[in-house]
mmCIF file of N, CA and C in Angstrom:
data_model
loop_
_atom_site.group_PDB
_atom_site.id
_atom_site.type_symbol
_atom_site.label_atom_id
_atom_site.label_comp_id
_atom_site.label_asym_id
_atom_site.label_seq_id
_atom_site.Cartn_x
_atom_site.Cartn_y
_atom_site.Cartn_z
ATOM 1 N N UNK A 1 -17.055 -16.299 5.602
ATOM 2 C CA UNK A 1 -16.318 -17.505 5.228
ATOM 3 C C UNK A 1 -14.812 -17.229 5.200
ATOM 4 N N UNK A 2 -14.172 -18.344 5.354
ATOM 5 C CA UNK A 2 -12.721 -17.970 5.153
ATOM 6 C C UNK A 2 -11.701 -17.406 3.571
ATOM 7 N N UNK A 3 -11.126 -16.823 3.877
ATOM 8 C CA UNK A 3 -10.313 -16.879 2.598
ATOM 9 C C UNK A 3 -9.955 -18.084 2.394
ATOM 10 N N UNK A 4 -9.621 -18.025 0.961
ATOM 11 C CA UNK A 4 -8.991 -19.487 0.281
ATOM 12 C C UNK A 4 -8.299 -19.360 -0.916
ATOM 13 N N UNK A 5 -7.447 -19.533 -1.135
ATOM 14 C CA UNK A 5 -6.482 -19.597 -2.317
ATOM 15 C C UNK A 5 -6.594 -19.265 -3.213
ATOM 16 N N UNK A 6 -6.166 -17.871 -3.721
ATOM 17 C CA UNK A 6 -6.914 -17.072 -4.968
ATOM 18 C C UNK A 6 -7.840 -15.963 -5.089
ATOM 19 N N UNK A 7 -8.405 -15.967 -3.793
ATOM 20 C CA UNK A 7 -9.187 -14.779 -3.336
ATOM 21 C C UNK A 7 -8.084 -13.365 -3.166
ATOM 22 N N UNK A 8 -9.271 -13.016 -3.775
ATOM 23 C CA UNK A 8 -8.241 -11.250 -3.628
ATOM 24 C C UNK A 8 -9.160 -10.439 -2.867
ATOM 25 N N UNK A 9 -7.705 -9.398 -2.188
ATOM 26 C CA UNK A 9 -7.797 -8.553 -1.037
ATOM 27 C C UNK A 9 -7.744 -7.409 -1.515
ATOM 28 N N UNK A 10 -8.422 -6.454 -1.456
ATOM 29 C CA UNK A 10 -7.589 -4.607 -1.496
ATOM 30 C C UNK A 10 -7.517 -4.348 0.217
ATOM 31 N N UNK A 11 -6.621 -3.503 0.137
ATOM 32 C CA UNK A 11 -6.032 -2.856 0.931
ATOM 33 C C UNK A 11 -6.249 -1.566 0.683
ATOM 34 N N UNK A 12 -6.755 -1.264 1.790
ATOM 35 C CA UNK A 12 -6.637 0.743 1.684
ATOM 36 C C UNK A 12 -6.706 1.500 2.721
ATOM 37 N N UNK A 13 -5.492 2.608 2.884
ATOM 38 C CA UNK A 13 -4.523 3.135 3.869
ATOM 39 C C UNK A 13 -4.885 5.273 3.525
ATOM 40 N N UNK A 14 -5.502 5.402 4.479
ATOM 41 C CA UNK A 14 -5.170 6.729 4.797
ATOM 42 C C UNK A 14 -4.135 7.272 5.355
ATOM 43 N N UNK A 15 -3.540 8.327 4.999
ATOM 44 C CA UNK A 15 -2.526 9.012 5.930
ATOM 45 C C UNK A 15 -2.580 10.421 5.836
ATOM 46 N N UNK A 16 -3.386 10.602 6.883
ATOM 47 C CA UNK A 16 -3.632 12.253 7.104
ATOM 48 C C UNK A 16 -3.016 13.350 8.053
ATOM 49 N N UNK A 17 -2.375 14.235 7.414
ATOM 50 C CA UNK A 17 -1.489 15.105 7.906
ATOM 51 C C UNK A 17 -1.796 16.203 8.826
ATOM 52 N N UNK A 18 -1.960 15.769 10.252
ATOM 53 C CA UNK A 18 -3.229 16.620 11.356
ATOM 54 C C UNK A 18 -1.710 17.805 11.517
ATOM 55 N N UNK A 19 -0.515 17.518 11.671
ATOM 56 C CA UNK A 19 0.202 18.689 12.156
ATOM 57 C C UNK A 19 0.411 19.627 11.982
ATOM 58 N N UNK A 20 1.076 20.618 12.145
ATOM 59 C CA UNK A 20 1.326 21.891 11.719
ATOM 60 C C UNK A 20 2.446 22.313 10.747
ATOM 61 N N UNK A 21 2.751 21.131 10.241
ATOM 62 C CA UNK A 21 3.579 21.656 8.994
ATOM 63 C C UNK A 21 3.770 20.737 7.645
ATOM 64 N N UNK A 22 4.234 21.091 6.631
ATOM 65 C CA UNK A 22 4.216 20.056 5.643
ATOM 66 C C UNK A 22 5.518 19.108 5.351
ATOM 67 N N UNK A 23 5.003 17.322 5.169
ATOM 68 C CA UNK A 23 5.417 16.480 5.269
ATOM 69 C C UNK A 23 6.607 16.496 3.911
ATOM 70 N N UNK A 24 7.750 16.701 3.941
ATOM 71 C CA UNK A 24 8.409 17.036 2.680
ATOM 72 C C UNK A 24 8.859 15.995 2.352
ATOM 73 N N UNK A 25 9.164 15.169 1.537
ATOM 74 C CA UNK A 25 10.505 13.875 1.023
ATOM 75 C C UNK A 25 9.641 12.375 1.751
ATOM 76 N N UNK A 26 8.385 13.001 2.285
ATOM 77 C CA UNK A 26 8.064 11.892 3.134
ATOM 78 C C UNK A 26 8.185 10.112 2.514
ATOM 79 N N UNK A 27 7.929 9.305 3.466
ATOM 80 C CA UNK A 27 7.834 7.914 2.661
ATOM 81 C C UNK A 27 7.095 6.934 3.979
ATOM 82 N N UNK A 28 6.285 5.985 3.336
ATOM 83 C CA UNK A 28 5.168 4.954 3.711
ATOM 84 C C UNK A 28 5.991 3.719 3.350
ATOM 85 N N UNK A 29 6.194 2.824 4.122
ATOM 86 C CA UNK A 29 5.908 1.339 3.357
ATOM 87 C C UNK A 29 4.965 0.640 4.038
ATOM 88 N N UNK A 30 4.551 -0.400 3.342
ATOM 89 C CA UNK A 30 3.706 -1.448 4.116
ATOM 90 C C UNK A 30 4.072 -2.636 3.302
ATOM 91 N N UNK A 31 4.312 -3.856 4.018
ATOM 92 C CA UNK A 31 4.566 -4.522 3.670
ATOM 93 C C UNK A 31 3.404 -5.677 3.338
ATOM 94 N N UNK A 32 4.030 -6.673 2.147
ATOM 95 C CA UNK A 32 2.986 -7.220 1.679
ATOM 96 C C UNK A 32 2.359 -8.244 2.623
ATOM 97 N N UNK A 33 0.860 -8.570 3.059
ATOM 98 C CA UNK A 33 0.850 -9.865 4.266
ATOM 99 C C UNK A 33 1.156 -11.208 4.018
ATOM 100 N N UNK A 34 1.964 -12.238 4.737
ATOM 101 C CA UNK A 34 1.869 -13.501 4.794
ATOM 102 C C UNK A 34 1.220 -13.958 4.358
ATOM 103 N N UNK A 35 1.621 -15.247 3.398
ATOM 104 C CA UNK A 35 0.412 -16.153 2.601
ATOM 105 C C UNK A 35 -0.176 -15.191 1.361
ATOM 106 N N UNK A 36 -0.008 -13.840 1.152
ATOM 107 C CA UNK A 36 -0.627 -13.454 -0.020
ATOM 108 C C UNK A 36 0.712 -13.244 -1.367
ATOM 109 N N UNK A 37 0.229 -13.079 -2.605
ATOM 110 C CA UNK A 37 1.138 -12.226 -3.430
ATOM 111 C C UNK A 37 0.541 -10.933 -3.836
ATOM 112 N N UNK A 38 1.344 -10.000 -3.967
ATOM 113 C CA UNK A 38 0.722 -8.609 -4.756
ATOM 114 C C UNK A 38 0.177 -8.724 -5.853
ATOM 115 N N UNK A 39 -0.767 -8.394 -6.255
ATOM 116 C CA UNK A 39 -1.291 -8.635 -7.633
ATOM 117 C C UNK A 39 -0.347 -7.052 -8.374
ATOM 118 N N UNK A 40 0.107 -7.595 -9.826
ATOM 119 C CA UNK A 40 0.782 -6.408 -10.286
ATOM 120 C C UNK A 40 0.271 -5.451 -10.607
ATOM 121 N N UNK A 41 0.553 -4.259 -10.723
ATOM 122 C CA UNK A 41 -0.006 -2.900 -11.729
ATOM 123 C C UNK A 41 -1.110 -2.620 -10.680
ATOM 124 N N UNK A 42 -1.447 -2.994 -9.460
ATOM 125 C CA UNK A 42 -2.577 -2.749 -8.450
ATOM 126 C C UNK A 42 -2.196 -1.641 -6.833
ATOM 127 N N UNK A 43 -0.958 -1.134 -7.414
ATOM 128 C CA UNK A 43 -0.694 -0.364 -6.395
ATOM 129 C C UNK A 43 -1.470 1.203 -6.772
ATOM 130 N N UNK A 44 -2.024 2.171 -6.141
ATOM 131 C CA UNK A 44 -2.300 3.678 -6.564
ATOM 132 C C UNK A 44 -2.264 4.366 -4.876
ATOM 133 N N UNK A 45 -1.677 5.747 -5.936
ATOM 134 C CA UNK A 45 -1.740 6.756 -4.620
ATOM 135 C C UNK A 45 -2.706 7.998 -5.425
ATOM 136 N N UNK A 46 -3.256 8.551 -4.454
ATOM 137 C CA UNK A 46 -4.013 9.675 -4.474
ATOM 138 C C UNK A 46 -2.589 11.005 -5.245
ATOM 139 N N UNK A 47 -1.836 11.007 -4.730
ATOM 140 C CA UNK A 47 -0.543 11.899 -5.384
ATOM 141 C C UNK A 47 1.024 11.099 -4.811
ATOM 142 N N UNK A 48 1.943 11.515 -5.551
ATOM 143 C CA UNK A 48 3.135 11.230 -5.035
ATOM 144 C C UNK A 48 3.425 10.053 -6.076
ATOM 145 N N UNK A 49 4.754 9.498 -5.563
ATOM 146 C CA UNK A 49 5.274 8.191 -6.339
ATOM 147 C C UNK A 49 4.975 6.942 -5.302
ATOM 148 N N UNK A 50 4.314 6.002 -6.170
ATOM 149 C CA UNK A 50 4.350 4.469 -5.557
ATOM 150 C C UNK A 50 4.683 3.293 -6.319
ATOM 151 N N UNK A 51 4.949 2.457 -5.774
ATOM 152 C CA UNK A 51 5.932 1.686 -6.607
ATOM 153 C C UNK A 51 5.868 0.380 -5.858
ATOM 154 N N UNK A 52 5.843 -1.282 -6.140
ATOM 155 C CA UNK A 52 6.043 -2.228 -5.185
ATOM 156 C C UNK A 52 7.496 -2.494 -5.460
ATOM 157 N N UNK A 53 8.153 -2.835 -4.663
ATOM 158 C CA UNK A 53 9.525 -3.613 -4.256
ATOM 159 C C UNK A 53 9.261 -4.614 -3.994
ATOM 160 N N UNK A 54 9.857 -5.590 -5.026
ATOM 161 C CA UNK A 54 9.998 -6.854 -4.800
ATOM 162 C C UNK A 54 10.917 -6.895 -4.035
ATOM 163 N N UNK A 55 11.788 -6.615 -4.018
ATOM 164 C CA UNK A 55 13.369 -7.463 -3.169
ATOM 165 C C UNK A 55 12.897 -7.350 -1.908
ATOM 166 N N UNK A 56 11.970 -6.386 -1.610
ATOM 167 C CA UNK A 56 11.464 -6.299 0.426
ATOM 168 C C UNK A 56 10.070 -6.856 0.422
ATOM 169 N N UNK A 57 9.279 -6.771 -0.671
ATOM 170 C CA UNK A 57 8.003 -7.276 -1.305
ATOM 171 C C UNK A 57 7.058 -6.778 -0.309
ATOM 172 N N UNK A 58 7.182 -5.121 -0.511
ATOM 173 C CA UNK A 58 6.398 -4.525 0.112
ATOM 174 C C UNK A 58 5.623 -3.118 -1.121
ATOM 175 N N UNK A 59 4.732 -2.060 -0.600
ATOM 176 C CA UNK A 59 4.459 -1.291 -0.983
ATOM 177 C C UNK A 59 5.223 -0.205 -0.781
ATOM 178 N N UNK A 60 5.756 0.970 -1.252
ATOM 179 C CA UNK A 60 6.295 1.979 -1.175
ATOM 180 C C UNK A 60 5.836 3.282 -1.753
ATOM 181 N N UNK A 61 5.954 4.251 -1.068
ATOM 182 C CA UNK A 61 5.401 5.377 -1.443
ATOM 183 C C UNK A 61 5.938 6.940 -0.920
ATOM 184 N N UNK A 62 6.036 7.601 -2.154
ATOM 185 C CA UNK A 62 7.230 8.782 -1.526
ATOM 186 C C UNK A 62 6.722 10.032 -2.082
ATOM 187 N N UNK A 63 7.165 11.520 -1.236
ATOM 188 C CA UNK A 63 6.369 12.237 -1.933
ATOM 189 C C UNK A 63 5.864 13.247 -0.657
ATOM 190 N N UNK A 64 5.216 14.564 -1.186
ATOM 191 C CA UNK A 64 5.081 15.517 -0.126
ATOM 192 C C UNK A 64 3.341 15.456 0.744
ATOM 193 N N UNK A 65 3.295 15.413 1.789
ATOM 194 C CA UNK A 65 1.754 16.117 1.975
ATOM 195 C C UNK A 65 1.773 17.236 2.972
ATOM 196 N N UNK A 66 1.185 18.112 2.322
ATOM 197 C CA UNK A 66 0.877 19.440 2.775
ATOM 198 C C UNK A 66 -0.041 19.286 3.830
ATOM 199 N N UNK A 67 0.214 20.417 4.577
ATOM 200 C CA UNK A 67 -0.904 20.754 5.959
ATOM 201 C C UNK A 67 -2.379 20.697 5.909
ATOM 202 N N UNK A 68 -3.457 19.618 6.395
ATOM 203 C CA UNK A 68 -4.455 19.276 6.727
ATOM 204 C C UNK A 68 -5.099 18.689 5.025
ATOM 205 N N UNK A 69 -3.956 17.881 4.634
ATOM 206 C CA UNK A 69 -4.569 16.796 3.942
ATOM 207 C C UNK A 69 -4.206 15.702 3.520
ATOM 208 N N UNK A 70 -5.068 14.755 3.251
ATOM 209 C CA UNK A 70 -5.175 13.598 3.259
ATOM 210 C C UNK A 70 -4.678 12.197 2.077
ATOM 211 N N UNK A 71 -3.207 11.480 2.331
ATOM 212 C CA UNK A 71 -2.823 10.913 1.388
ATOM 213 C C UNK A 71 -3.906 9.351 1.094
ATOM 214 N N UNK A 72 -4.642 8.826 -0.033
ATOM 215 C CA UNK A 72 -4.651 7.698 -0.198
ATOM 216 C C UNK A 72 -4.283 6.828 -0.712
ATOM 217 N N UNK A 73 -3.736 5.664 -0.172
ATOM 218 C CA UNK A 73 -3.016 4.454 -1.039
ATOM 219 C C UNK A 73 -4.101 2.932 -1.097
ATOM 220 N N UNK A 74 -4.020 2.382 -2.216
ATOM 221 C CA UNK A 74 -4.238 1.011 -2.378
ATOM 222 C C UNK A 74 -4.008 0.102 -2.893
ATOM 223 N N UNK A 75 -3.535 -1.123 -2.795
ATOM 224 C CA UNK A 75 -3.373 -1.816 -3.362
ATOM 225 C C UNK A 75 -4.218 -3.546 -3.173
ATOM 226 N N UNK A 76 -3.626 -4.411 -4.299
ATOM 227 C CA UNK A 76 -4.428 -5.514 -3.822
ATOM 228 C C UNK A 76 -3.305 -6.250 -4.080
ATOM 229 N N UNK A 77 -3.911 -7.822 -3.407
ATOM 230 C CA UNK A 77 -2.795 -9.080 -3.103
ATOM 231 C C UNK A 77 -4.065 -10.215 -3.504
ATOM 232 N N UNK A 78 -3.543 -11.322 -3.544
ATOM 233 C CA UNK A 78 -4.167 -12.765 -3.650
ATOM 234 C C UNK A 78 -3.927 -13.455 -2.591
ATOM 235 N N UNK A 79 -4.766 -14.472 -2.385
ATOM 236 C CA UNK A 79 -4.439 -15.510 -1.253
ATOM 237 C C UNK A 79 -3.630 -16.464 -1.824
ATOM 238 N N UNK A 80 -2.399 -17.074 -1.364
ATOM 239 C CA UNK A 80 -1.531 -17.752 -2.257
ATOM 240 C C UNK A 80 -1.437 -19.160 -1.599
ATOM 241 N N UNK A 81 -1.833 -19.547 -0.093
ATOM 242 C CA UNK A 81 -1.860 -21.138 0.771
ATOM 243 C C UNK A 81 -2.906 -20.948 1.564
ATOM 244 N N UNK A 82 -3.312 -22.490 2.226
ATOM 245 C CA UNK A 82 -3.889 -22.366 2.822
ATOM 246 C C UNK A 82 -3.066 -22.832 4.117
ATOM 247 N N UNK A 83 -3.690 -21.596 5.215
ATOM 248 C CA UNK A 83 -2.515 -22.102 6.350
ATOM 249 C C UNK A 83 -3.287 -22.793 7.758
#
């Protein structure tokens, strides 16, 4: 069925570090999708700092990953129109 106004989404993002060296100062954003809002206090990372930005009203996430492993992030949003 379709989404509809109020329905909530999680989101969840691997980022796994196949290269040969470690990711230092690194940083992720993803931005929030069209038609949804972030639901608050619903952002988490597996390690590191994450944080939403409103003023870009995206997800953000900063922080090191070491050689052959695996960062996870998630967050959730609401359906906010119907388009």
């Amino acid at each position: 069925p379709p989404l509809m106004p109020g329905d909530e989404l999680e989101y969840r993002i691997w980022v796994n570090n196949t290269g040969g060296i470690d990711i230092e100062n690194g940083e992720f954003i993803d931005y929030i999708p069209d038609n949804t809002t972030y639901i608050a206090d619903s952002a988490f990372a597996s390690f590191g700092k994450i944080y939403y930005d409103e003023i870009n009203n995206s997800i953000v996430w900063n922080g090191n990953i070491t050689v052959a492993s695996s960062l996870f992030i998630s967050f959730k949003v609401k359906k906010c129109c119907i388009n």
